[in-house]
Coordinates of C-alpha atoms in Angstrom, one line a residue:
M157 CA -78.0 -20.8 30.6
G158 CA -81.8 -21.5 29.7
H159 CA -83.5 -18.8 28.0
V160 CA -87.6 -19.4 28.7
D161 CA -91.1 -17.0 30.0
L162 CA -91.1 -17.3 33.5
G163 CA -94.8 -17.8 33.5
W164 CA -97.0 -19.9 35.3
P165 CA -95.8 -23.3 34.3
V166 CA -92.8 -22.3 35.4
L167 CA -94.0 -20.8 38.6
A168 CA -95.7 -24.3 39.4
A169 CA -92.6 -26.3 38.5
V170 CA -90.5 -23.9 41.7
S171 CA -90.5 -25.9 44.9
A172 CA -92.2 -24.7 48.1
A173 CA -89.1 -23.8 49.4
A174 CA -88.3 -21.8 46.6
L175 CA -91.7 -20.0 46.3
S176 CA -92.0 -18.9 49.2
G177 CA -88.9 -17.0 48.9
G178 CA -89.6 -16.1 45.7
W179 CA -92.7 -14.2 45.4
L180 CA -94.5 -12.7 49.5
A181 CA -97.4 -11.7 49.8
A182 CA -100.4 -11.9 53.1
S183 CA -104.2 -12.3 53.2
A184 CA -106.1 -9.1 54.5
D185 CA -109.6 -8.2 54.7
T186 CA -109.6 -4.3 53.3
C187 CA -108.6 -3.2 50.2
D188 CA -111.9 -1.2 49.9
V189 CA -110.5 2.0 48.7
L190 CA -108.3 1.0 45.9
T191 CA -109.3 0.7 42.6
G192 CA -107.9 -2.3 41.7
W193 CA -106.0 -4.1 38.4
N194 CA -108.0 -1.4 36.5
M195 CA -105.1 0.9 36.1
P196 CA -106.5 4.4 35.4
V197 CA -105.8 6.3 32.0
D198 CA -105.5 10.0 32.6
L199 CA -107.2 12.6 35.0
S200 CA -109.1 15.5 34.3
V201 CA -107.9 18.3 33.3
A202 CA -108.9 19.9 36.9
D203 CA -107.3 16.7 39.0
V204 CA -104.1 17.5 37.1
Q205 CA -103.9 20.5 39.3
S206 CA -104.3 18.6 42.4
D207 CA -101.6 17.4 44.8
D208 CA -104.2 14.8 46.3
A209 CA -105.5 13.8 42.8
N210 CA -102.2 13.0 41.6
A211 CA -101.3 10.8 44.7
R212 CA -103.7 8.8 44.3
F213 CA -103.3 8.1 40.3
A214 CA -99.7 7.2 41.4
W215 CA -101.0 5.1 44.0
D216 CA -103.8 3.4 41.7
T217 CA -100.8 2.8 39.4
F218 CA -98.8 0.7 42.3
V219 CA -101.3 -1.1 42.9
A220 CA -102.6 -2.0 39.1
V221 CA -98.4 -3.1 38.2
C222 CA -98.3 -5.1 41.7
W223 CA -101.7 -6.9 41.0
P224 CA -101.5 -10.8 40.7
Q225 CA -100.8 -12.0 37.1
D226 CA -103.0 -14.1 35.3
A227 CA -100.7 -17.7 35.4
T228 CA -103.2 -18.8 32.3
G229 CA -103.6 -15.4 30.8
Q230 CA -101.2 -13.2 28.5
P231 CA -98.3 -11.5 30.1
G232 CA -98.8 -8.9 31.8
A233 CA -102.6 -9.6 32.1
P234 CA -103.8 -9.5 35.5
D235 CA -106.1 -12.1 37.9
T236 CA -109.3 -10.5 37.7
S237 CA -110.6 -13.4 39.6
I238 CA -109.1 -12.3 42.9
S239 CA -107.1 -9.4 45.0
I240 CA -104.0 -8.4 45.5
C241 CA -105.6 -8.2 49.6
D242 CA -107.2 -12.3 49.0
V243 CA -105.2 -14.9 50.5
A244 CA -104.9 -16.6 47.1
A245 CA -102.4 -13.8 45.8
A246 CA -99.7 -15.3 47.9
G247 CA -97.5 -16.9 46.0
I248 CA -98.6 -15.3 42.4
P249 CA -96.0 -12.4 40.8
P250 CA -97.3 -9.4 40.1
V251 CA -98.0 -8.3 36.5
F252 CA -95.0 -5.2 36.7
L253 CA -92.4 -8.3 36.2
E254 CA -93.8 -10.0 33.0
Y255 CA -93.8 -6.6 31.0
M256 CA -91.3 -5.9 27.8
M257 CA -87.6 -5.4 29.0
P258 CA -85.2 -3.2 27.2
Q259 CA -83.3 -5.9 27.0
Q260 CA -86.0 -8.1 25.0
A261 CA -87.3 -5.5 23.4
F262 CA -83.3 -4.3 21.7
L263 CA -81.4 -6.8 20.2
P264 CA -78.2 -7.3 18.2
D265 CA -78.3 -5.2 14.5
G266 CA -81.9 -3.7 15.6
A267 CA -83.7 -7.3 15.1
N268 CA -87.7 -8.0 15.3
P269 CA -88.5 -8.8 19.1
G270 CA -91.1 -10.7 18.2
T271 CA -94.6 -9.9 19.7
W272 CA -95.3 -9.6 23.4
E273 CA -96.9 -12.7 23.9
S274 CA -93.6 -14.4 22.1
P275 CA -91.1 -12.4 21.8
T276 CA -87.5 -13.3 20.2
E277 CA -85.5 -13.3 23.5
P278 CA -87.5 -14.8 26.4
K279 CA -86.6 -13.1 30.0
S280 CA -83.7 -14.9 30.8
V281 CA -83.7 -18.1 34.0
Y282 CA -81.0 -19.7 34.8
G283 CA -80.4 -23.1 37.3
P284 CA -78.8 -25.8 37.7
T285 CA -81.6 -28.3 36.5
P286 CA -85.1 -27.0 34.7
E287 CA -86.6 -27.3 38.3
S288 CA -84.9 -25.1 39.9
E289 CA -84.4 -22.4 37.4
L290 CA -85.5 -18.9 38.3
R291 CA -85.4 -15.5 36.0
V292 CA -82.0 -13.6 36.2
I293 CA -81.2 -9.7 36.3
G294 CA -79.3 -8.4 33.8
S295 CA -78.5 -9.2 30.5
L296 CA -80.2 -11.9 28.5
T297 CA -76.5 -13.9 28.4
K298 CA -73.5 -13.5 30.1
A299 CA -71.7 -10.5 29.8
T300 CA -68.8 -9.9 28.3
S301 CA -68.9 -5.8 28.0
I302 CA -69.1 -3.5 30.7
G303 CA -72.3 -1.7 28.9
Q304 CA -74.5 -5.2 29.4
L305 CA -73.4 -4.4 33.3
I306 CA -73.8 -1.1 33.7
G307 CA -78.2 -1.2 34.3
T308 CA -78.0 -3.8 36.6
F309 CA -75.8 -2.0 39.1
D310 CA -75.3 1.8 37.9
Q311 CA -77.0 4.7 38.5
A312 CA -78.3 7.3 36.1
D313 CA -76.0 9.6 35.6
I314 CA -72.6 9.0 37.7
D315 CA -72.3 5.3 36.7
K316 CA -71.3 4.6 40.4
P317 CA -73.4 1.6 41.8
I318 CA -75.2 1.7 45.7
I319 CA -73.6 -0.8 48.4
D320 CA -75.9 -1.3 51.4
Q321 CA -75.5 -1.7 55.1
N322 CA -74.5 -4.9 54.8
G323 CA -72.2 -5.1 51.8
N324 CA -74.1 -6.2 48.7
Y325 CA -74.6 -4.2 45.7
V326 CA -78.5 -3.0 45.1
L327 CA -79.3 -4.6 41.8
Y328 CA -81.4 -3.0 38.9
E329 CA -84.3 -3.5 36.3
I330 CA -87.0 -1.2 33.7
Y331 CA -89.5 -2.9 32.5
M332 CA -92.3 -1.4 29.8
N333 CA -95.8 -1.8 29.5
R334 CA -97.6 -3.3 26.9
S335 CA -98.9 0.1 24.7
E336 CA -95.3 0.9 24.8
F337 CA -94.1 -1.6 23.5
E338 CA -96.6 -2.2 20.9
W339 CA -95.8 1.4 19.1
L340 CA -92.0 0.2 19.0
S341 CA -92.7 -3.1 17.4
E342 CA -95.4 -1.0 14.6
N343 CA -93.5 1.8 13.9
G344 CA -89.8 -0.6 14.1
Y345 CA -88.0 1.9 16.3
Y346 CA -86.6 -1.2 17.7
D347 CA -84.6 -0.9 15.0
A348 CA -82.3 2.5 15.2
N349 CA -82.3 2.5 10.9
N350 CA -85.7 3.4 11.4
Q351 CA -85.6 6.0 14.2
Y352 CA -82.8 8.1 11.8
G353 CA -85.7 7.4 8.5
A354 CA -87.6 9.0 10.4
F355 CA -86.4 12.9 9.9
P356 CA -84.9 12.7 7.0
V357 CA -82.4 15.6 6.3
G358 CA -84.2 18.3 4.6
G359 CA -87.7 16.5 4.6
T360 CA -90.6 15.9 6.6
P361 CA -90.5 14.6 9.7
T362 CA -92.6 10.9 9.4
F363 CA -91.8 10.1 13.7
V364 CA -94.7 8.8 15.5
G365 CA -95.1 9.6 19.0
L366 CA -95.7 7.5 21.7
P367 CA -99.6 6.5 22.5
Q368 CA -101.1 8.4 25.5
V369 CA -103.7 5.7 25.3
G370 CA -103.4 2.3 24.8
D371 CA -104.6 0.7 21.5
A372 CA -108.5 -0.3 21.3
S373 CA -107.4 -4.0 19.6
L374 CA -105.6 -4.5 23.3
P375 CA -106.9 -6.0 26.2
A376 CA -108.6 -3.6 28.9
W377 CA -105.1 -3.9 31.2
A378 CA -103.5 -2.7 28.5
Q379 CA -105.6 0.5 27.7
Q380 CA -102.8 3.4 28.9
G381 CA -101.2 5.2 27.5
A382 CA -96.8 4.7 27.5
F383 CA -95.0 4.1 30.7
E384 CA -91.9 2.6 32.1
L385 CA -91.3 1.5 35.1
K386 CA -88.0 1.2 37.2
T387 CA -86.9 -0.8 39.9
S388 CA -84.4 -1.4 42.8
W389 CA -83.8 -4.7 44.6
K390 CA -81.8 -5.2 48.0
Q391 CA -80.6 -8.5 48.9
L392 CA -81.8 -9.4 51.5
D393 CA -80.5 -11.3 54.7
Q394 CA -82.7 -14.2 56.8
D395 CA -84.1 -11.7 59.1
E396 CA -85.3 -9.3 57.0
I397 CA -86.7 -12.6 54.6
D398 CA -88.7 -13.8 57.6
G399 CA -90.0 -9.9 58.5
G400 CA -92.4 -10.1 55.6
R401 CA -92.4 -6.2 55.0
F402 CA -90.4 -7.0 51.7
F403 CA -91.8 -8.2 48.1
T404 CA -88.8 -10.7 48.1
R405 CA -87.8 -12.7 44.7
D406 CA -85.3 -15.4 44.2
V407 CA -82.8 -14.7 41.3
Y408 CA -79.9 -14.9 39.9
Y409 CA -77.9 -12.3 38.4
Q410 CA -74.9 -11.4 36.4
S411 CA -71.4 -11.1 37.4
N412 CA -68.8 -8.4 36.5
Y413 CA -66.8 -11.4 36.1
P414 CA -67.5 -12.9 32.2
D415 CA -66.6 -16.5 33.0
T416 CA -68.5 -16.6 36.3
D417 CA -69.7 -20.1 36.3
P418 CA -73.0 -20.9 38.4
L419 CA -73.7 -16.7 37.9
C420 CA -74.4 -14.8 41.4
G421 CA -76.6 -16.3 43.1
P422 CA -80.0 -17.5 44.0
V423 CA -80.3 -14.4 46.4
T424 CA -83.7 -13.3 47.6
V425 CA -84.4 -10.1 46.5
G426 CA -86.3 -7.1 47.9
L427 CA -88.1 -4.4 46.4
V428 CA -86.7 -1.0 47.8
G429 CA -87.9 1.3 44.7
M430 CA -89.8 1.8 41.9
H431 CA -89.9 4.9 39.7
V432 CA -93.0 4.9 37.5
M433 CA -93.4 7.1 34.9
R434 CA -96.5 7.7 32.5
L435 CA -97.9 9.6 29.3
T436 CA -101.4 11.0 29.3
H437 CA -103.1 13.1 27.1
N438 CA -104.1 15.8 30.1
M439 CA -100.0 15.1 31.3
R440 CA -98.2 14.9 27.6
H441 CA -95.9 17.9 27.7
T442 CA -94.5 17.1 30.8
W443 CA -95.6 12.5 31.5
F444 CA -96.4 12.1 35.4
H445 CA -93.5 11.0 37.1
A446 CA -93.9 9.1 40.8
T447 CA -91.7 7.8 42.6
F448 CA -91.9 5.0 45.3
E449 CA -89.2 3.5 48.1
H450 CA -89.6 0.6 51.2
V451 CA -90.4 2.4 54.3
D452 CA -87.3 0.9 55.7
N453 CA -85.1 2.3 53.2
V454 CA -83.6 5.4 55.3
E455 CA -85.4 5.1 58.4
T456 CA -87.6 2.1 59.9
N457 CA -90.5 2.4 63.0
L458 CA -89.2 -1.0 63.9
P459 CA -87.2 -1.2 67.9
P460 CA -83.6 -1.5 68.3
P461 CA -81.3 -3.5 66.7
A462 CA -82.8 -2.6 63.5
T463 CA -81.3 -0.2 61.0
P464 CA -82.8 1.1 58.1
S465 CA -81.5 -0.7 54.5
F466 CA -78.8 2.3 53.7
N467 CA -77.9 4.1 57.1
P468 CA -76.9 2.5 60.5
G469 CA -79.9 4.4 62.2
P470 CA -79.3 7.3 64.5
D471 CA -77.4 5.3 67.3
G472 CA -75.2 3.7 64.9
T473 CA -72.0 4.9 63.7
C474 CA -72.0 7.9 61.2
P475 CA -75.7 8.3 62.3
P476 CA -78.2 10.4 59.6
P477 CA -78.7 12.9 57.9
Y478 CA -76.1 13.7 55.8
S479 CA -75.6 17.1 53.7
Q480 CA -75.3 15.6 50.6
G481 CA -77.6 12.4 50.9
Y482 CA -74.6 10.6 51.9
T483 CA -70.9 9.7 53.3
C484 CA -68.2 8.8 51.3
Q485 CA -67.9 5.4 52.7
A486 CA -69.2 3.8 56.0
S487 CA -65.9 3.1 57.2
I488 CA -65.1 7.0 56.4
C489 CA -67.6 8.5 57.4
E490 CA -67.2 11.9 55.7
E491 CA -69.0 14.0 53.8
P492 CA -68.9 14.2 50.1
G493 CA -66.7 17.2 48.8
T494 CA -65.1 17.6 45.2
D495 CA -63.2 13.9 44.9
D496 CA -64.9 11.7 42.9
S497 CA -63.9 9.0 45.1
C498 CA -66.8 9.4 47.4
T499 CA -68.5 6.4 46.1
A500 CA -68.6 3.3 45.4
S501 CA -66.0 2.3 43.0
Q502 CA -67.0 2.2 38.9
I503 CA -68.1 -1.6 38.3
Q504 CA -64.8 -2.9 35.5
L505 CA -65.6 -5.9 33.4
G506 CA -63.3 -8.4 35.3
T507 CA -61.2 -6.5 37.6
G508 CA -62.0 -4.9 40.6
P509 CA -64.3 -6.1 43.7
N510 CA -66.8 -9.1 42.4
V511 CA -70.0 -8.2 42.4
C512 CA -71.0 -11.4 43.6
D513 CA -69.6 -10.7 46.9
A514 CA -70.1 -8.4 50.0
N515 CA -68.3 -6.1 49.8
P516 CA -68.7 -3.9 53.0
D517 CA -65.4 -1.6 53.0
E518 CA -67.3 0.8 50.1
T519 CA -70.9 0.6 52.2
I520 CA -72.7 3.9 51.6
N521 CA -74.7 5.5 54.4
I522 CA -77.7 7.0 52.4
S523 CA -79.9 9.9 54.1
R524 CA -83.3 11.6 52.3
I525 CA -82.2 14.6 52.1
T526 CA -84.3 18.6 53.6
E527 CA -86.5 18.9 50.2
M528 CA -87.2 15.8 49.9
T529 CA -89.7 14.8 53.2
I530 CA -92.5 14.1 52.1
P531 CA -95.1 16.2 51.8
A532 CA -98.1 16.7 53.7
V533 CA -100.6 15.6 50.9
V534 CA -98.6 12.7 50.0
A535 CA -98.0 11.3 53.4
S536 CA -102.0 11.6 54.6
V537 CA -102.4 9.6 50.6
N538 CA -100.1 7.1 52.0
T539 CA -101.3 6.4 54.7
E540 CA -105.1 5.5 53.4
Y541 CA -103.9 2.7 51.0
Q542 CA -101.0 1.4 53.6
D543 CA -103.8 1.2 55.8
E544 CA -106.0 -0.8 53.1
L545 CA -102.9 -2.9 51.5
P546 CA -101.6 -6.0 53.1
A547 CA -97.5 -7.6 53.9
P548 CA -95.5 -6.6 52.1
W549 CA -97.4 -4.1 49.8
K550 CA -98.1 -1.9 52.5
Y551 CA -94.3 -1.5 53.2
Y552 CA -93.9 1.1 50.5
E553 CA -94.6 4.6 49.7
L554 CA -95.2 7.2 47.6
I555 CA -92.2 9.7 47.9
N556 CA -93.6 12.6 45.6
T557 CA -95.1 13.0 41.8
I558 CA -94.0 15.2 39.2
H559 CA -96.7 16.5 37.3
P560 CA -98.2 19.9 35.2
E561 CA -99.2 23.0 37.3
D562 CA -99.8 26.0 35.6
N563 CA -97.4 29.2 37.3
G564 CA -95.5 25.8 39.1
P565 CA -92.4 26.6 41.3
C566 CA -90.2 24.3 38.8
C567 CA -90.5 24.0 34.5
I568 CA -89.6 21.0 32.0
Q569 CA -86.4 22.2 30.2
P570 CA -85.3 24.5 28.4
L571 CA -89.3 26.1 28.0
A572 CA -89.6 27.9 31.5
T573 CA -93.0 28.2 30.1
N574 CA -93.6 24.6 30.7
T575 CA -94.4 24.5 34.4
I576 CA -94.6 21.4 36.5
S577 CA -96.1 20.6 40.6
D578 CA -92.1 20.4 42.4
C579 CA -88.6 21.1 41.8
W580 CA -87.6 18.4 43.6
M581 CA -88.1 14.4 43.7
T582 CA -85.4 11.7 43.5
N583 CA -85.0 8.3 45.3
T584 CA -82.9 7.4 47.5
T585 CA -81.7 4.2 46.1
M586 CA -81.6 5.4 42.5
E587 CA -80.3 9.1 42.9
S588 CA -78.1 8.4 46.0
Y589 CA -75.2 10.9 44.9
T590 CA -77.4 13.2 43.0
Q591 CA -80.1 14.5 45.4
Y592 CA -79.1 17.7 44.5
F593 CA -77.4 18.6 41.5
P594 CA -73.3 18.3 41.8
T595 CA -71.9 20.9 43.9
G596 CA -74.6 22.7 44.3
D597 CA -74.9 23.9 40.7
I598 CA -75.5 22.8 37.4
S599 CA -72.0 22.1 35.9
G600 CA -72.3 18.6 36.6
F601 CA -75.1 18.6 33.9
A602 CA -73.4 20.5 31.5
F603 CA -76.6 22.6 30.4
P604 CA -78.7 25.2 31.6
K605 CA -81.9 24.7 33.9
C606 CA -84.4 26.6 32.3
G607 CA -82.0 29.2 32.1
S608 CA -80.9 29.0 35.4
T609 CA -77.1 28.5 36.2
T610 CA -76.9 27.8 39.8
A611 CA -80.5 25.7 40.5
A612 CA -79.4 23.1 42.9
S613 CA -82.7 21.1 42.7
L614 CA -83.0 18.0 40.9
N615 CA -86.5 16.3 40.2
C616 CA -86.7 13.4 37.3
T617 CA -87.4 16.1 34.5
D618 CA -84.3 17.5 34.5
C619 CA -82.9 14.2 33.1
H620 CA -85.7 13.1 31.4
A621 CA -86.2 16.0 29.3
A622 CA -83.3 15.3 27.1
G623 CA -85.7 11.7 26.3
M624 CA -85.7 11.2 22.9
S625 CA -84.8 9.2 19.4
Y626 CA -82.1 9.4 17.6
G627 CA -82.3 11.6 14.7
A628 CA -84.3 13.9 16.4
P629 CA -83.5 17.9 16.4
V630 CA -81.5 19.5 19.3
D631 CA -81.4 22.4 20.8
Q632 CA -78.3 23.7 21.6
W633 CA -77.9 22.4 25.0
G634 CA -79.1 18.9 23.1
F635 CA -82.3 18.6 24.0
P636 CA -84.7 17.8 22.0
E637 CA -86.2 20.7 20.0
P638 CA -89.1 21.6 22.6
T639 CA -91.7 23.9 20.0
V640 CA -91.5 21.6 17.1
E641 CA -94.2 18.6 17.1
N642 CA -94.9 15.2 15.2
P643 CA -97.1 14.7 13.0
D644 CA -99.6 13.5 15.5
G645 CA -99.1 16.8 17.7
T646 CA -97.0 15.4 20.6
K647 CA -93.7 16.8 20.7
Y648 CA -90.1 15.2 20.0
Q649 CA -89.0 15.7 23.6
I650 CA -91.2 11.9 24.3
F651 CA -88.4 11.7 28.2
T652 CA -87.7 8.1 27.7
F653 CA -84.4 7.0 26.7
L654 CA -84.8 3.9 25.9
L655 CA -84.7 4.3 22.7
F656 CA -81.1 5.0 22.6
H657 CA -80.8 0.9 23.2
A658 CA -81.8 0.6 19.5
E659 CA -78.9 -1.0 17.1
K660 CA -78.9 -0.6 13.7
S661 CA -79.9 -3.0 11.5
C662 CA -77.7 -1.6 8.4
P663 CA -75.0 1.1 9.9
S664 CA -73.3 1.8 7.0
D665 CA -76.7 3.2 5.3
V666 CA -76.2 6.1 6.9
T667 CA -79.5 7.8 4.5
Y668 CA -81.7 5.5 5.9
D669 CA -82.7 4.9 2.3
G670 CA -82.1 1.2 2.0
D671 CA -79.1 0.9 0.3
T672 CA -75.3 1.8 0.9
N673 CA -73.1 4.1 -2.0
A674 CA -72.0 7.6 -2.7
D675 CA -74.7 9.2 -1.1
D676 CA -74.0 7.7 2.4
I677 CA -70.3 8.8 1.9
I678 CA -71.3 12.7 1.1
R679 CA -73.5 12.3 4.3
V680 CA -70.7 11.3 6.7
V681 CA -68.5 14.7 4.8
D682 CA -71.3 16.9 4.7
D683 CA -72.2 15.5 8.8
W684 CA -68.2 15.2 9.8
A685 CA -67.1 16.5 12.9
C686 CA -70.9 16.6 14.4
E687 CA -72.0 15.6 17.9
G688 CA -74.9 14.3 19.7
T689 CA -77.6 11.4 19.0
D690 CA -79.0 13.8 16.5
C691 CA -76.2 13.1 13.8
T692 CA -77.4 10.8 10.9
A693 CA -74.4 9.8 9.6
D694 CA -72.9 8.0 12.8
A695 CA -72.9 4.7 11.5
D696 CA -71.3 3.1 14.4
Q697 CA -73.5 5.0 16.9
S698 CA -70.0 6.2 18.9
G699 CA -71.7 9.5 19.6
A700 CA -69.5 11.5 17.0
V701 CA -69.2 11.3 13.0
N702 CA -65.4 10.6 12.2
I703 CA -63.2 8.3 10.5
S704 CA -64.9 5.2 12.1
D705 CA -67.5 6.2 10.1
L706 CA -66.4 6.5 7.0
L707 CA -65.0 3.4 7.1
T708 CA -68.1 1.5 7.8
V709 CA -70.1 3.1 5.1
L710 CA -66.5 1.7 3.1
N711 CA -66.8 -1.8 4.7
G712 CA -70.5 -1.7 3.8
W713 CA -70.6 -0.5 0.4
G714 CA -73.5 -1.9 -1.7
S715 CA -75.6 -3.9 1.2
C716 CA -78.4 -3.2 2.4
G717 CA -81.0 -4.2 -0.4
G718 CA -81.5 -1.4 -2.2

């Protein structure tokens, strides 16, 4: 498999036929209300409390990350000479596709990921010939463990895929912006040793919080604070491609059978979901969260026989809505109960359905739960932006945002005083099975929701409130201590899980002093039976301290310099 950047030189080499299926845009004489490529950095203290202002902040972010990439500029640099609405934008990929991906930032053995412009591991491409190479969704190399495939197919927390009405697997990707990558690189947090080392046992923590604004030395387009995008992609049939309602790419993706060659594809995929998570100064204790979906995901305004992507429509067998947001399988047409088999089968390495193939027997019907009806204020802003945008971008909609709100209806766990704007926010392509807490309570999450034991609502912060670095102090429920602050005044509760992708450059050095010696043996003994991400003596990063960690220290005796 080739490993090169998918920059403009590669795009220019792609055939016209491939390009027409690769990045689809259309012309329009609009965009009057759009802020353009220069993404807003923050909202004022007053506007943070406004649902309307937050909806516009979300849309301005969406427009900026979907702006055409500058063919001659750095990765993620927008082409400021054209508009997202210009005819000239046709065929040019959006900037977010050139942002850094976790598999580039977190390398085996905590290796240095290189620079933004020249990463150690460029984005992966594949093709029978150099002229036909396309980007690969998945790991940088052929998958040899199920862990390399989980993020490509499985939804968070439930580790299950979703399968659309054509029997095809939905695919996922995650991106981080330049501000976050530069912070990661500068502090060395791509190496788990450096994360643990920022929380010395008995010493003063030195962990540096994520940036709330881009460093002044960065280009203007990278002046935001840290933010991450999670995207979901549906494999399209020819009618969907020809309809022009999806932002499309031609890609390959990883098989769960390691010897598969060629990889799955090529296939045209369409963007069906995008989670946005941003850190700003005025929203630093909650972060800003927004979720977008394609308008055809669970209902469509197209005339029959067109149906939504993820259910058969009101006239089909087993029509929506579904009480929990999904059915068992389309062929069964039952509501979910307590049986975990009421979902698509987990992806297994080398066994079970091949993810390269359609699997219509496990198609899942999905609807949006009542509590996630798009609020009127958001719907109004959606219409305003959609009216200005060309196809395909006009066929996306903001579902809602989560942002700080004084005396709001819900809170950031575990502090009841850290209140937010809404209790409900899920994406039907990313939280299909968990639009409610499992069985209507919090038992499946094993931690309290701001003290509640019966809350049924679910939003981004219910999960991301547990985001932290390795070694961060935690409370009794495993949340990063929310009352403890970093030296820069930010919290250890950082809302991202990406730091857990980091591996150790020296697993045996559990005291993080640059050497493996008797002090490391003592640390393992002192930390024996510890469980969780804050176990500093977890040498093998298994989530617990036991005999395996002791053996790791002994096998690495005298290593790591010193």
